[in-house]
XYZ file of C-alpha atoms in Angstrom:
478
model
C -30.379 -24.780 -31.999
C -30.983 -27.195 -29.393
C -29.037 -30.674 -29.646
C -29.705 -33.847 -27.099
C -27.339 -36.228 -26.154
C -27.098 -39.687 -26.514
C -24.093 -41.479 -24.382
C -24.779 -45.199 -23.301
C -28.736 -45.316 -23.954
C -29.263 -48.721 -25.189
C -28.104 -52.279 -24.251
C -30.454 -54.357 -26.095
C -31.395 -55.446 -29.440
C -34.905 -55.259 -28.572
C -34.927 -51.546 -28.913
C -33.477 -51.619 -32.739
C -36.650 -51.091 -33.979
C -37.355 -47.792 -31.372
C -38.158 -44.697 -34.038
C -37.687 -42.343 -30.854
C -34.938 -40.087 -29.681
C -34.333 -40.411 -25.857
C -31.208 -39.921 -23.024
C -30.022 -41.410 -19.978
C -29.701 -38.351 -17.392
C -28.819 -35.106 -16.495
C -25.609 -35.778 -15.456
C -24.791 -36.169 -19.115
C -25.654 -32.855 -20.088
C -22.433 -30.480 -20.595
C -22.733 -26.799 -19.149
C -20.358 -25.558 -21.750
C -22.834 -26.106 -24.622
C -26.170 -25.913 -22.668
C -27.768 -28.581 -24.551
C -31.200 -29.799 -22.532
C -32.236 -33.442 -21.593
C -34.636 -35.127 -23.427
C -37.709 -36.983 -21.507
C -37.235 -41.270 -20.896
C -38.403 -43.049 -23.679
C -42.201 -43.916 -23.916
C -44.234 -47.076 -26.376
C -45.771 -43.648 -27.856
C -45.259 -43.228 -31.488
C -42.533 -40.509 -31.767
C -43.477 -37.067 -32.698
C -40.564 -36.782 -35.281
C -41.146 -38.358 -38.314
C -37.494 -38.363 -39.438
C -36.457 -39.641 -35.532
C -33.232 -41.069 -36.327
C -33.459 -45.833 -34.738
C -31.425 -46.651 -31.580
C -29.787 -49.031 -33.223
C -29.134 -49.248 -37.052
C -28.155 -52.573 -38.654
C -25.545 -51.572 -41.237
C -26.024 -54.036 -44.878
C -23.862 -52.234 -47.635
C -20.396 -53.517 -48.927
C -18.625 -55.349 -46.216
C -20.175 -53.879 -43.616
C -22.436 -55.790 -41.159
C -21.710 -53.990 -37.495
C -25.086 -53.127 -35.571
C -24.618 -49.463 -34.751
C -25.974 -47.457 -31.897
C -27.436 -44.101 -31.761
C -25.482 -42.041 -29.218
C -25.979 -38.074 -30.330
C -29.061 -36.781 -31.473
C -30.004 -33.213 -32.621
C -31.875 -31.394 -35.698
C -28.725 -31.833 -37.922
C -26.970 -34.528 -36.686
C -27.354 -38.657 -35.901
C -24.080 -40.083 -34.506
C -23.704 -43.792 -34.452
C -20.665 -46.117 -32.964
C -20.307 -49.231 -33.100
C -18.869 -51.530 -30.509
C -15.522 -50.450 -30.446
C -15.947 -46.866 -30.371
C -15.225 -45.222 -26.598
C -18.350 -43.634 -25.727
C -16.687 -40.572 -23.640
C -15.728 -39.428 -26.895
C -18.195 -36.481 -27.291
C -16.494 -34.304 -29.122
C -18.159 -35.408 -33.072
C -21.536 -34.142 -31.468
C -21.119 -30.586 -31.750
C -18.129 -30.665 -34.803
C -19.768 -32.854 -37.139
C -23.558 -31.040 -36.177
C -21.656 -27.680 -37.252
C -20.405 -29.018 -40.585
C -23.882 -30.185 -41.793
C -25.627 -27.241 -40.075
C -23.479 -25.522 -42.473
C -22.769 -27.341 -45.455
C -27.306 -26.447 -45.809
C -26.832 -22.941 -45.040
C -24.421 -22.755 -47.974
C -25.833 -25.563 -50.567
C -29.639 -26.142 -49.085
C -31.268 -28.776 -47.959
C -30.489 -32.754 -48.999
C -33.629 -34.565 -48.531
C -37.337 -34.103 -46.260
C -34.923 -36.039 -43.396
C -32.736 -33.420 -42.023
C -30.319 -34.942 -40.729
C -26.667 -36.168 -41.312
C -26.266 -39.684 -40.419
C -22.716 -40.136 -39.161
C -21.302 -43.805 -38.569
C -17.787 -43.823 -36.527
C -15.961 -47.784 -36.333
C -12.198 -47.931 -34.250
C -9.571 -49.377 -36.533
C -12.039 -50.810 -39.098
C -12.209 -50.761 -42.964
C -9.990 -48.961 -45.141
C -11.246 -45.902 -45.219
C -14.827 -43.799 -45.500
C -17.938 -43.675 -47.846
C -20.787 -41.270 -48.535
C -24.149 -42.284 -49.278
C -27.213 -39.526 -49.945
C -31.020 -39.684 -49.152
C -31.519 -40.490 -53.039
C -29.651 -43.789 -52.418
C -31.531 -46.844 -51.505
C -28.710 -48.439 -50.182
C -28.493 -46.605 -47.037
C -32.386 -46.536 -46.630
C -32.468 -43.229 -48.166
C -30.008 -40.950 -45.543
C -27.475 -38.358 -45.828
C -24.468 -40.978 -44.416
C -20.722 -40.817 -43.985
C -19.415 -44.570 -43.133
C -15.869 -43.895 -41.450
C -13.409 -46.347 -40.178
C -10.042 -46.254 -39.887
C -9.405 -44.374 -36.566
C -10.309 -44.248 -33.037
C -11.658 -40.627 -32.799
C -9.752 -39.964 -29.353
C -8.961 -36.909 -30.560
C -10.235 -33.656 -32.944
C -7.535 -33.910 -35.501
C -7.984 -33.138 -39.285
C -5.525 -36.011 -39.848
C -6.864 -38.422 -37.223
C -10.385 -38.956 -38.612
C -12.179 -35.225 -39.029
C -11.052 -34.251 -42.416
C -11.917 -37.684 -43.913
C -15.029 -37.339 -42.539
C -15.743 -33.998 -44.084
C -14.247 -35.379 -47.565
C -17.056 -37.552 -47.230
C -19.914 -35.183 -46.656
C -18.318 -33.262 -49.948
C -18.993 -36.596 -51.991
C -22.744 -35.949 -50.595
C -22.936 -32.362 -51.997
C -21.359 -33.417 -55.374
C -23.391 -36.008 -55.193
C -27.262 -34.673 -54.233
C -27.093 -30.752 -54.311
C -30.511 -29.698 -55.586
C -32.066 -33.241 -55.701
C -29.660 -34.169 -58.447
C -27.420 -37.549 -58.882
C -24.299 -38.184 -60.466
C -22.368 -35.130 -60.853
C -21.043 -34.326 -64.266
C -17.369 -33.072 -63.335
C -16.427 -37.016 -61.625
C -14.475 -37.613 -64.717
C -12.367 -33.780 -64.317
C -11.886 -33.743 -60.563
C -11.840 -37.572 -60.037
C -12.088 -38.741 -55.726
C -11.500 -36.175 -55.340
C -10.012 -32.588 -55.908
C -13.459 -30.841 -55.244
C -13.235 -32.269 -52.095
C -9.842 -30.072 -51.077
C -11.690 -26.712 -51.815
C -14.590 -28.206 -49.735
C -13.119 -29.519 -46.356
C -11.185 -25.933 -46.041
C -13.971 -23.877 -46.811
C -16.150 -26.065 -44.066
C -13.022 -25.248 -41.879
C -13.275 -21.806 -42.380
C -17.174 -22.155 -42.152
C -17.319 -23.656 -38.825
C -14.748 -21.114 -37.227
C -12.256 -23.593 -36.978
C -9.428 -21.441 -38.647
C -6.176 -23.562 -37.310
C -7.869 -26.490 -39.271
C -8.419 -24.274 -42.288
C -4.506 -22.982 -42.238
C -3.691 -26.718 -41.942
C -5.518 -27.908 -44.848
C -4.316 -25.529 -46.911
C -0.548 -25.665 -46.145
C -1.460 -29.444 -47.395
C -3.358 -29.169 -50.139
C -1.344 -25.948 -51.682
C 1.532 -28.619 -52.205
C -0.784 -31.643 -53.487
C 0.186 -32.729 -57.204
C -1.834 -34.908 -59.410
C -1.269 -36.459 -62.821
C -4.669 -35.481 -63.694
C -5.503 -33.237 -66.348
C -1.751 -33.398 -66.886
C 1.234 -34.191 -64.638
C 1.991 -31.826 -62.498
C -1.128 -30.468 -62.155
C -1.818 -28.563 -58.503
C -5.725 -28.533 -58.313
C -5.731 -26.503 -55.145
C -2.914 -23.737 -55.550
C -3.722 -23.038 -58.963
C -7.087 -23.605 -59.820
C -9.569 -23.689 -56.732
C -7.905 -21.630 -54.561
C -7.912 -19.216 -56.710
C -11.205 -19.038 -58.167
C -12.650 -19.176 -54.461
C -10.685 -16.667 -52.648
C -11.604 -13.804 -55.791
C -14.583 -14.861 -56.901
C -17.130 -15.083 -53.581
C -15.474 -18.457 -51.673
C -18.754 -20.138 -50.480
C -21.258 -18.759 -52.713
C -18.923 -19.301 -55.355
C -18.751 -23.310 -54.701
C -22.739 -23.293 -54.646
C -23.071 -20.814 -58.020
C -21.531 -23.939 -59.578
C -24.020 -26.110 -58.646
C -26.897 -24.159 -58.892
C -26.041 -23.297 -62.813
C -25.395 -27.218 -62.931
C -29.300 -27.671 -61.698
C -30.274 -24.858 -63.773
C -28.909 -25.424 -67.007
C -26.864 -28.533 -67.794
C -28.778 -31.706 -69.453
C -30.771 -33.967 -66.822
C -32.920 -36.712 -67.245
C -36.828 -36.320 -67.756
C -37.277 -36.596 -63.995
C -34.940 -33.803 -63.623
C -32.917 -36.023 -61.158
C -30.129 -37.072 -62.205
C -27.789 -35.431 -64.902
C -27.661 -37.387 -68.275
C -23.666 -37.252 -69.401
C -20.709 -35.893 -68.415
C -19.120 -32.362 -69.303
C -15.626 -31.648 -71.137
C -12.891 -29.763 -69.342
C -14.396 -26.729 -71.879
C -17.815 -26.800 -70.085
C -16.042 -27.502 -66.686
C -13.857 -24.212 -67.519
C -17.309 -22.025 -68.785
C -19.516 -23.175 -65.785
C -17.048 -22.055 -63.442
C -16.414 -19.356 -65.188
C -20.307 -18.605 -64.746
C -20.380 -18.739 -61.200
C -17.331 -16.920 -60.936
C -19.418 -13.622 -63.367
C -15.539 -13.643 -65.045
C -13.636 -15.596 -67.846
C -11.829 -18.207 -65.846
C -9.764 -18.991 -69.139
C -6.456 -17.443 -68.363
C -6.636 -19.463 -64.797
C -7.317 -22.698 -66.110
C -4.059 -22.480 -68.735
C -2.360 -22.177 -65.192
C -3.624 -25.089 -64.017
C -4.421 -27.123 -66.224
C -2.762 -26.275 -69.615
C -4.365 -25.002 -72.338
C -5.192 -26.795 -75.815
C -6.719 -26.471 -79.186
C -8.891 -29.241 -78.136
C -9.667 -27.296 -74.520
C -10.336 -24.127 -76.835
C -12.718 -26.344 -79.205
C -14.649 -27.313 -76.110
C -14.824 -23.802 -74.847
C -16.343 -22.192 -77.504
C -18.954 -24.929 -78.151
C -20.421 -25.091 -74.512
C -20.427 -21.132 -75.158
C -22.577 -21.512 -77.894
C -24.512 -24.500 -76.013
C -24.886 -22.471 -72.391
C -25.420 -18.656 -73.650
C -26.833 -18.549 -70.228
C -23.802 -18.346 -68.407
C -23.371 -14.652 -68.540
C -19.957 -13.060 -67.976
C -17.263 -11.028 -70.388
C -14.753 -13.101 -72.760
C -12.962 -12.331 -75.961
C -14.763 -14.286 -78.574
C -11.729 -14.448 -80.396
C -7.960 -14.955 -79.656
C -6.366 -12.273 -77.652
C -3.648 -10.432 -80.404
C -0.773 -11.311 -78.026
C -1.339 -15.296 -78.595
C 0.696 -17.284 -80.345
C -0.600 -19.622 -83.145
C 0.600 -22.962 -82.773
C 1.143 -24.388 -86.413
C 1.914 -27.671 -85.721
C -1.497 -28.985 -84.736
C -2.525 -28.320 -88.881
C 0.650 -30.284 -90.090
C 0.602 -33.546 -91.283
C 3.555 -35.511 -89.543
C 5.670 -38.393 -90.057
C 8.990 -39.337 -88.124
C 12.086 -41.398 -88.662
C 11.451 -44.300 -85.929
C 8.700 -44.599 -84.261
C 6.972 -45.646 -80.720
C 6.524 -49.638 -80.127
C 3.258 -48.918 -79.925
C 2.621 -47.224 -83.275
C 1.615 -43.593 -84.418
C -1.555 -43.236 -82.347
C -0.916 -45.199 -78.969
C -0.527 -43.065 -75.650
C 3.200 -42.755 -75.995
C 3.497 -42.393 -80.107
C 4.314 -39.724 -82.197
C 0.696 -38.058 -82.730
C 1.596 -36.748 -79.022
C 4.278 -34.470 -80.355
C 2.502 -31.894 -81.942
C -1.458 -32.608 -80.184
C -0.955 -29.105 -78.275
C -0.674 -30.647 -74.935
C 2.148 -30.489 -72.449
C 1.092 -33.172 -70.422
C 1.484 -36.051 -73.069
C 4.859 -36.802 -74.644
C 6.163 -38.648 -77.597
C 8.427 -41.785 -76.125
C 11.061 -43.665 -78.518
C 13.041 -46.804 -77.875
C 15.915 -46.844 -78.842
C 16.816 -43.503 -79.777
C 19.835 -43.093 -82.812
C 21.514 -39.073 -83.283
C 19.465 -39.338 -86.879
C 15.984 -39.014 -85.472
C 14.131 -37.007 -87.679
C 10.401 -35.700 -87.684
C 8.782 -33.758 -90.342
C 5.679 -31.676 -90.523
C 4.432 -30.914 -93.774
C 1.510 -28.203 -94.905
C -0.637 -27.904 -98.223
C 0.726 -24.466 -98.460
C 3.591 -22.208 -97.203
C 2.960 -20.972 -93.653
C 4.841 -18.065 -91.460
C 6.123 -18.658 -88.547
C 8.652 -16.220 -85.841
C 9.717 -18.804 -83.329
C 9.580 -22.767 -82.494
C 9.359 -24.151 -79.091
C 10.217 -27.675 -77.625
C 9.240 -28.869 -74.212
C 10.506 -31.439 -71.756
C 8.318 -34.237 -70.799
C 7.159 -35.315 -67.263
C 10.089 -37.455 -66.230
C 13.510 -38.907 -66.274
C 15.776 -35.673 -67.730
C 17.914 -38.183 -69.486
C 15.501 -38.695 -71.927
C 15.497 -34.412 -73.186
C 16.321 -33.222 -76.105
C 19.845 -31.413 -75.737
C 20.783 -30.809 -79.776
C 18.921 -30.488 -82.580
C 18.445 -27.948 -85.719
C 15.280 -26.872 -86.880
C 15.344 -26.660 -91.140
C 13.046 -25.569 -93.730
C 12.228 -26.572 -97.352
C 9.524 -25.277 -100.046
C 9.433 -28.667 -101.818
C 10.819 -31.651 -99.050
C 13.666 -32.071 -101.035
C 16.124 -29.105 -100.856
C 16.561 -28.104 -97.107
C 17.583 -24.498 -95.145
C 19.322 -24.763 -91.603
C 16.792 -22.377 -89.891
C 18.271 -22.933 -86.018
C 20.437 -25.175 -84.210
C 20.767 -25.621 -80.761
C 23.478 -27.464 -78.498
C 23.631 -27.816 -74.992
C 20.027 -27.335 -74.145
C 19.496 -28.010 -70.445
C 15.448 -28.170 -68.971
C 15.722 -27.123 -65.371
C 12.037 -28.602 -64.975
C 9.297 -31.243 -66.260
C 6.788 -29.632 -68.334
C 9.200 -27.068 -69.066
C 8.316 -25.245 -73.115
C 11.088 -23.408 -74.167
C 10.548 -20.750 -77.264
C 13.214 -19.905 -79.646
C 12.702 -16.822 -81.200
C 14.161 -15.186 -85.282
C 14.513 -12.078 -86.025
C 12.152 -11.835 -89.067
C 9.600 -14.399 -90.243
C 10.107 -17.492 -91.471
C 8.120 -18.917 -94.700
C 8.142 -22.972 -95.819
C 6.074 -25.958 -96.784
C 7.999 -28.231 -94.767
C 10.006 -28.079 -91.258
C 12.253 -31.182 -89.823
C 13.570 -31.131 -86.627
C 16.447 -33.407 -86.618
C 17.730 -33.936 -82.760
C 21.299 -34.895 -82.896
C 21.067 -35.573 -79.265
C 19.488 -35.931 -76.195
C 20.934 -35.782 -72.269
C 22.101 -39.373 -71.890
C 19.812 -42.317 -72.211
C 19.233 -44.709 -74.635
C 15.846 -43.367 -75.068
C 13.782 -40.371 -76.143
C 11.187 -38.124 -75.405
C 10.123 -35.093 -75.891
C 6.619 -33.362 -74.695
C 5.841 -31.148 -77.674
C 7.423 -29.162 -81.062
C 5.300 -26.188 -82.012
C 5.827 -24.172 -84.969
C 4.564 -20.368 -83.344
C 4.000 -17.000 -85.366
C 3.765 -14.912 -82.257
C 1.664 -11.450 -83.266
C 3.639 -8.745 -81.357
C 6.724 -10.522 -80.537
C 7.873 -7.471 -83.295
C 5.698 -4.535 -81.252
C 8.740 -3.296 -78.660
């Protein structure tokens, strides 16, 4: 691949409207990467088509700098803007690898082959992608970045940002398509973690790699759930078993191939549920990514709901999975009982912190009461008598205080005449998130459980992240 530089070309605003590629000498050619010198500029029409302007006039948010070309090759325009030190050469050949690359492994974005890179010194906030699909940026492959002044190759002085920003443009554009349906799962963006190290390790630039992951594998997000590590224990993973690279673009191909687009077959028409997130991936890994994703993410009758559905909607995604519940699983009764409680959230029943949270299956949410009195009671109640071998009650994502630390679990067939079935006292929860199951000895049978906590660790408030009533199938099989 041959690439041409561009250092201190241009000095006028005359040539903004030049579609041609030129360079200012030899002396500017480096022996170390052999590039070759490209003939003085000519009033000829260029041969290029795609020939990236001398000067670009930037028009989208806030930003209004008049940018000049200064690196030129078949993957890569490089612009600075006024600020930028020009003997900084060291973007030409980096940021040319990382789009050279990010085609080999995702295809082409666009007839214009280029990545259009804009550097600013100590400007804006931050960086921003545009693609070739987006009028905005006159229909390029951009990354706008700002905030440093690129003296240095540094993952945290500039590079990684900048390759955060070409991810947006493959989530974005892969296979001519807009508007990628996970936004809502991985948000800005934890796709983007897998993506910059696997560029890293792409590009041969392994010390990079080893320092992106040493930062991402201790990352935490409150998204699915609090607490939740995207990179240690969901895409890490899934990409270093299941094909790295071609595992990232499997994704997007099935995406292109089989989730719902518009007629033009350009943009995708909705968003997909953490179930279709799960079986898509679990597609492009060829292997049932279930068992990984109740690592990372939790798991829930509502996730399971999703699950099967988009494998019923997608039968394309091939790969092996237990169409029903493994034996070893433990139902979770509580999410058929109808429940009531003694005092309730401020908010009422259904709000984000109310009682519905207690028994909805999930870790990550958490019922919240203010004050909390030593006669708090909640009952679940159930058409007919169910069986049950163990309970469990988790701790919520913050302030320990707030844990349950006594309480008795009792049984009734009518909601009248109660049975102690369990008490604990002294319960401590070494961790957030933390479900502790409390086993019997034989099985239990009622209509009605109440767990009464007589006390929690302190505070004048409560909370607690989830009660499930559990018949666990072999717990009896040792």
């Amino acid at each position: 691949m041959i690439k041409f530089p561009f250092h201190n070309l241009f000095s006028g605003l005359a040539l903004f409207f030049f579609m041609y590629s030129c360079s200012s000498g030899e002396d500017e050619v480096t022996p170390e990467d052999d590039r070759e010198e490209v003939e003085e500029p000519t009033e000829e029409e260029p041969d290029d088509e795609y020939a990236a302007p001398a000067m670009w006039q930037e028009h989208w948010f806030d930003h209004t700098e008049l940018v000049q070309l200064v690196y030129e090759d078949e993957d890569l325009a490089l612009y600075y803007d006024s600020d930028v030190d020009r003997s900084i050469t060291w973007p030409n050949t980096t940021f040319s690898d990382v789009w050279e690359y990010v085609k080999t492994v995702y295809g082409s974005y666009g007839e214009d082959e280029k990545l259009y890179a804009i550097l600013h010194t100590d400007k804006y906030s931050g960086g921003h992608p545009s693609t070739f699909m987006d009028e905005s940026h006159d229909f390029r492959n951009v990354v706008d970045c700002g905030p440093y002044t690129w003296q240095d190759e540094d993952p945290d002085l500039g590079l990684s940002m900048m390759i955060h920003e070409v991810g947006h443009i493959v989530e974005g554009a892969t296979n001519g398509i807009q508007y990628n349906p996970a936004w809502d799962i991985w948000g800005d963006s934890k796709w983007a973690e897998i993506f910059v190290y696997d560029v890293y390790k792409g590009i041969g630039k392994d010390d990079f790699a080893q320092h992106a992951y040493d930062d991402f594998m201790n990352t935490v997000d409150d998204y699915p759930r609090p607490g939740t590590m995207w990179f240690r224990n969901w895409f890490y993973p899934i990409y270093s078993n299941y094909g790295e690279a071609a595992l990232l673009n499997n994704f997007y191909d099935l995406l292109a191939d089989y989730f719902p687009t518009n007629s033009a077959k350009n943009r995708f028409s909705r968003r997909m549920n953490m179930g279709e997130f799960i079986h898509f991936w679990s597609g492009a890994a060829n292997h049932d990514l279930k068992e990984q994703a109740t690592i990372a993410f939790g798991w829930s009758s509502i996730y399971e709901e999703q699950l099967t559905k988009a494998r019923e909607d997608f039968p394309e995604l091939d790969y092996e999975y237990s169409e029903t519940p493994e034996e070893d699983q433990p139902v979770n009764f509580a999410l058929e009982g109808n429940l009531s409680v003694s005092a309730e959230n401020a908010n009422g029943e259904e709000a984000q912190e109310g009682s519905s949270k207690l028994t909805d299956g999930l870790l990550s949410t958490k019922f919240f009461l203010r004050p909390y009195s030593s006669d708090f009671e909640a009952i679940l109640s159930f058409e007919d008598e169910i069986t049950i071998n163990a309970y469990a009650i988790s701790s919520a994502n913050d302030f320990a205080e707030r844990d349950p630390k006594s309480w008795e679990l009792l049984g009734s067939l009518d909601g009248e005449n109660w049975e102690s079935i369990d008490v604990q006292t002294e319960v401590n929860f070494e961790e957030r998130f933390q479900n502790k199951i409390f086993e019997f000895d034989q099985d239990i049978n009622y209509s009605y459980f109440k767990l009464r906590i007589m006390e929690n660790a302190g505070s004048t408030d409560l909370q607690v992240g989830e009660w499930s009533l559990l018949y666990i199938n072999d717990q009896n099989d040792n």
